[in-house]
């Protein structure tokens, strides 16, 4: 009987520990949801005034950097620990951000996305002008990709991984890019340049960090990025379909 009572007490203690751990995990999940809501809310405040920002050259230049850094901060990244800002690299160029990875590896981020012709396209009502603006927008994105590859953002001698990131500061612009200038996205990936939006930027940064931590070979990271790119595309299609569904009701 004593052994039976002792076994019951042990099981009760195990159940208590399990309940405490379950409550901790639930609290962590709840906190993560609240943080995500806060990030989405703040992004909404920023993108509500996107048209005004796009029409101002100075604001347009700083907008992408501000949104990207806000996302890094909300994700728990600390300047000087997890990333560096506008640090000169080999060749004299200055990326907007540099993620600091294990084993002294780095990945560079360019947050100055060419938005002007996308805005011109939206503002114009003339179909001929819109075609020209769309063509110019696609060319602008491809030129940005060429700039990144020529600025040694991808440079094994500088201990970088074999790709760099372009940050698009608006999910709406990212959706526009994938819908009307898809060849630019494909061109970026072909040149080891990953184009991200606010919705995918944090996940991208964390996945890159964890992938590098747990996988020794960049071949494996490349495979993960291909899967990540598919995830980003599927997520964007889901958002568009969900938005269309919402409009219909």
Short mmCIF file of C-alpha atoms in Angstrom, two decimals:
data_model
loop_
_atom_site.label_atom_id
_atom_site.label_comp_id
_atom_site.label_asym_id
_atom_site.label_seq_id
_atom_site.Cartn_x
_atom_site.Cartn_y
_atom_site.Cartn_z
CA UNK A 1 0.00 0.00 0.00
CA UNK A 2 2.84 2.40 0.83
CA UNK A 3 4.44 1.75 -2.53
CA UNK A 4 1.09 2.37 -4.23
CA UNK A 5 0.65 5.69 -2.37
CA UNK A 6 4.22 6.68 -3.20
CA UNK A 7 3.62 5.96 -6.88
CA UNK A 8 0.45 8.09 -6.80
CA UNK A 9 2.35 10.99 -5.20
CA UNK A 10 5.06 10.73 -7.87
CA UNK A 11 2.44 10.83 -10.61
CA UNK A 12 0.77 13.82 -8.95
CA UNK A 13 4.10 15.65 -8.86
CA UNK A 14 4.70 14.82 -12.51
CA UNK A 15 1.25 16.16 -13.40
CA UNK A 16 1.93 19.38 -11.46
CA UNK A 17 5.23 19.87 -13.29
CA UNK A 18 3.55 19.15 -16.60
CA UNK A 19 0.81 21.70 -15.84
CA UNK A 20 3.38 24.35 -14.87
CA UNK A 21 5.35 23.73 -18.06
CA UNK A 22 2.16 23.79 -20.14
CA UNK A 23 1.18 27.14 -18.61
CA UNK A 24 4.64 28.52 -19.36
CA UNK A 25 4.42 27.43 -22.97
CA UNK A 26 0.92 28.85 -23.30
CA UNK A 27 2.17 32.14 -21.87
CA UNK A 28 5.03 32.22 -24.36
CA UNK A 29 2.66 31.56 -27.26
CA UNK A 30 0.29 34.27 -26.03
CA UNK A 31 3.18 36.72 -25.72
CA UNK A 32 4.37 35.88 -29.25
CA UNK A 33 0.86 36.47 -30.62
CA UNK A 34 0.66 39.83 -28.86
CA UNK A 35 4.07 40.87 -30.19
CA UNK A 36 3.04 39.84 -33.70
CA UNK A 37 -0.15 41.92 -33.40
CA UNK A 38 1.87 44.90 -32.26
CA UNK A 39 4.30 44.56 -35.17
CA UNK A 40 1.47 44.27 -37.70
CA UNK A 41 -0.25 47.28 -36.15
CA UNK A 42 2.85 49.43 -36.33
CA UNK A 43 3.54 48.33 -39.88
CA UNK A 44 -0.02 49.34 -40.72
CA UNK A 45 0.58 52.81 -39.32
CA UNK A 46 3.71 53.16 -41.47
CA UNK A 47 2.25 51.80 -44.72
CA UNK A 48 -0.94 53.88 -44.42
CA UNK A 49 1.17 56.90 -45.36
CA UNK A 50 3.17 55.09 -48.03
CA UNK A 51 1.92 57.26 -50.89
CA UNK A 52 3.08 60.44 -49.15
CA UNK A 53 6.45 58.88 -48.44
CA UNK A 54 6.93 57.70 -52.03
CA UNK A 55 6.39 61.24 -53.28
CA UNK A 56 9.17 62.60 -51.08
CA UNK A 57 12.72 61.69 -52.14
CA UNK A 58 14.27 62.11 -48.68
CA UNK A 59 11.54 60.16 -46.92
CA UNK A 60 11.63 57.47 -49.60
CA UNK A 61 15.33 56.87 -49.01
CA UNK A 62 14.96 56.49 -45.25
CA UNK A 63 11.65 54.63 -45.20
CA UNK A 64 13.01 51.17 -46.03
CA UNK A 65 15.80 51.44 -43.47
CA UNK A 66 13.39 52.50 -40.73
CA UNK A 67 10.90 49.70 -41.36
CA UNK A 68 13.66 47.06 -41.61
CA UNK A 69 15.33 48.20 -38.39
CA UNK A 70 12.01 48.35 -36.55
CA UNK A 71 11.38 44.74 -37.56
CA UNK A 72 14.84 43.71 -36.38
CA UNK A 73 14.26 45.42 -33.03
CA UNK A 74 10.83 43.82 -32.55
CA UNK A 75 12.37 40.46 -33.37
CA UNK A 76 14.90 40.92 -30.56
CA UNK A 77 17.92 41.76 -32.71
CA UNK A 78 20.39 44.10 -31.01
CA UNK A 79 22.65 46.45 -32.94
CA UNK A 80 26.29 45.50 -32.41
CA UNK A 81 25.32 41.99 -31.27
CA UNK A 82 23.09 40.56 -33.97
CA UNK A 83 23.53 43.15 -36.69
CA UNK A 84 25.54 46.21 -37.75
CA UNK A 85 24.20 49.28 -39.49
CA UNK A 86 25.88 51.00 -42.45
CA UNK A 87 29.32 49.54 -41.88
CA UNK A 88 31.81 49.99 -44.73
CA UNK A 89 32.84 46.69 -46.30
CA UNK A 90 35.60 45.58 -48.68
CA UNK A 91 35.53 47.81 -51.74
CA UNK A 92 34.25 50.85 -49.86
CA UNK A 93 30.53 50.12 -50.23
CA UNK A 94 28.10 50.47 -47.33
CA UNK A 95 25.20 48.01 -46.90
CA UNK A 96 22.23 49.29 -44.92
CA UNK A 97 22.45 46.33 -42.53
CA UNK A 98 24.76 43.40 -41.96
CA UNK A 99 23.49 40.35 -40.07
CA UNK A 100 26.16 38.84 -37.82
CA UNK A 101 26.12 35.05 -38.03
CA UNK A 102 27.99 32.32 -36.13
CA UNK A 103 31.57 31.53 -37.14
CA UNK A 104 32.11 35.20 -38.11
CA UNK A 105 29.95 34.87 -41.21
CA UNK A 106 27.77 37.77 -42.39
CA UNK A 107 24.95 38.56 -44.79
CA UNK A 108 24.32 42.04 -46.18
CA UNK A 109 20.94 43.75 -46.62
CA UNK A 110 19.98 46.58 -48.94
CA UNK A 111 16.84 48.42 -47.77
CA UNK A 112 16.75 51.13 -50.47
CA UNK A 113 14.26 49.61 -52.88
CA UNK A 114 13.42 51.51 -56.12
CA UNK A 115 9.79 52.48 -55.57
CA UNK A 116 9.30 55.58 -57.74
CA UNK A 117 8.07 53.92 -60.94
CA UNK A 118 5.71 51.64 -59.02
CA UNK A 119 4.12 54.77 -57.60
CA UNK A 120 4.06 56.40 -61.05
CA UNK A 121 2.26 53.33 -62.38
CA UNK A 122 -0.38 53.58 -59.68
CA UNK A 123 -0.87 57.33 -60.18
CA UNK A 124 -1.21 57.25 -63.98
CA UNK A 125 -4.53 56.63 -65.74
CA UNK A 126 -3.00 56.45 -69.22
CA UNK A 127 -2.47 52.83 -70.32
CA UNK A 128 0.55 53.67 -72.50
CA UNK A 129 2.21 55.50 -69.62
CA UNK A 130 1.43 52.64 -67.24
CA UNK A 131 3.12 50.15 -69.58
CA UNK A 132 6.22 52.33 -69.72
CA UNK A 133 6.25 52.82 -65.94
CA UNK A 134 5.88 49.07 -65.42
CA UNK A 135 8.76 48.39 -67.80
CA UNK A 136 10.89 50.99 -66.01
CA UNK A 137 9.99 49.52 -62.62
CA UNK A 138 11.14 46.06 -63.70
CA UNK A 139 14.36 47.55 -65.08
CA UNK A 140 14.91 49.47 -61.81
CA UNK A 141 14.64 46.27 -59.77
CA UNK A 142 17.04 44.42 -62.06
CA UNK A 143 19.47 47.33 -61.87
CA UNK A 144 19.28 47.20 -58.07
CA UNK A 145 20.13 43.50 -58.24
CA UNK A 146 23.14 44.26 -60.48
CA UNK A 147 24.30 46.95 -58.04
CA UNK A 148 24.24 44.51 -55.15
CA UNK A 149 26.19 41.84 -57.02
CA UNK A 150 28.77 44.43 -58.17
CA UNK A 151 29.23 46.01 -54.71
CA UNK A 152 30.72 42.87 -53.20
CA UNK A 153 27.70 42.28 -50.97
CA UNK A 154 28.36 38.65 -51.90
CA UNK A 155 32.05 38.06 -51.35
CA UNK A 156 33.66 34.95 -49.88
CA UNK A 157 36.81 36.95 -49.06
CA UNK A 158 34.65 39.13 -46.79
CA UNK A 159 33.19 36.01 -45.10
CA UNK A 160 29.70 36.54 -46.51
CA UNK A 161 27.28 33.76 -47.34
CA UNK A 162 26.61 33.22 -51.02
CA UNK A 163 23.58 35.51 -51.18
CA UNK A 164 22.33 38.96 -50.13
CA UNK A 165 18.91 40.41 -49.26
CA UNK A 166 16.85 43.22 -50.76
CA UNK A 167 14.16 44.53 -48.42
CA UNK A 168 10.91 45.84 -49.95
CA UNK A 169 9.33 48.13 -47.31
CA UNK A 170 5.72 47.43 -48.32
CA UNK A 171 3.75 44.20 -48.70
CA UNK A 172 1.60 45.97 -51.30
CA UNK A 173 4.66 46.81 -53.41
CA UNK A 174 6.00 43.28 -52.96
CA UNK A 175 2.67 41.88 -54.15
CA UNK A 176 2.76 44.28 -57.12
CA UNK A 177 6.31 43.12 -57.91
CA UNK A 178 5.33 39.45 -57.90
CA UNK A 179 2.21 40.08 -59.95
CA UNK A 180 3.49 42.46 -62.64
CA UNK A 181 7.28 42.07 -62.62
CA UNK A 182 7.79 38.45 -61.65
CA UNK A 183 10.80 38.15 -63.94
CA UNK A 184 12.63 40.58 -61.62
CA UNK A 185 12.10 38.28 -58.63
CA UNK A 186 13.37 35.31 -60.64
CA UNK A 187 16.33 37.39 -61.79
CA UNK A 188 17.20 38.18 -58.19
CA UNK A 189 17.13 34.56 -57.12
CA UNK A 190 19.23 33.58 -60.14
CA UNK A 191 21.86 36.06 -58.92
CA UNK A 192 21.67 34.91 -55.27
CA UNK A 193 19.70 37.99 -54.22
CA UNK A 194 16.62 37.25 -52.09
CA UNK A 195 13.84 39.85 -52.23
CA UNK A 196 11.75 40.06 -49.04
CA UNK A 197 8.76 42.03 -47.74
CA UNK A 198 7.89 43.14 -44.18
CA UNK A 199 5.80 39.99 -43.72
CA UNK A 200 8.67 37.67 -44.65
CA UNK A 201 11.75 39.65 -43.58
CA UNK A 202 11.77 38.62 -39.92
CA UNK A 203 11.15 34.95 -40.75
CA UNK A 204 13.87 35.10 -43.39
CA UNK A 205 16.42 36.57 -40.97
CA UNK A 206 15.65 34.01 -38.27
CA UNK A 207 15.70 31.06 -40.67
CA UNK A 208 19.03 32.17 -42.10
CA UNK A 209 20.46 32.49 -38.60
CA UNK A 210 19.22 29.06 -37.48
CA UNK A 211 20.14 27.41 -40.77
CA UNK A 212 23.70 28.66 -40.49
CA UNK A 213 23.86 27.58 -36.87
CA UNK A 214 22.78 24.01 -37.56
CA UNK A 215 24.09 23.33 -41.05
CA UNK A 216 27.72 23.52 -41.98
CA UNK A 217 27.41 23.69 -45.72
CA UNK A 218 26.01 26.59 -47.70
CA UNK A 219 24.54 24.06 -50.12
CA UNK A 220 22.09 23.10 -47.39
CA UNK A 221 21.29 26.75 -46.69
CA UNK A 222 20.65 27.28 -50.39
CA UNK A 223 18.14 24.41 -50.37
CA UNK A 224 16.42 25.93 -47.35
CA UNK A 225 16.25 29.33 -49.08
CA UNK A 226 14.62 27.74 -52.12
CA UNK A 227 12.00 26.24 -49.83
CA UNK A 228 11.66 29.60 -48.08
CA UNK A 229 11.16 31.36 -51.42
CA UNK A 230 8.34 28.92 -52.23
CA UNK A 231 6.83 29.59 -48.82
CA UNK A 232 6.96 33.37 -49.39
CA UNK A 233 5.26 32.99 -52.77
CA UNK A 234 2.56 30.68 -51.42
CA UNK A 235 2.00 32.98 -48.45
CA UNK A 236 1.59 35.96 -50.77
CA UNK A 237 -0.92 34.05 -52.93
CA UNK A 238 -2.85 33.08 -49.81
CA UNK A 239 -2.97 36.72 -48.67
CA UNK A 240 -4.25 37.83 -52.07
CA UNK A 241 -6.90 35.09 -52.18
CA UNK A 242 -7.95 35.81 -48.60
CA UNK A 243 -8.20 39.52 -49.39
CA UNK A 244 -10.34 38.76 -52.47
CA UNK A 245 -12.54 36.52 -50.36
CA UNK A 246 -12.91 39.26 -47.77
CA UNK A 247 -13.92 41.74 -50.45
CA UNK A 248 -16.55 39.36 -51.79
CA UNK A 249 -18.31 39.21 -48.44
#
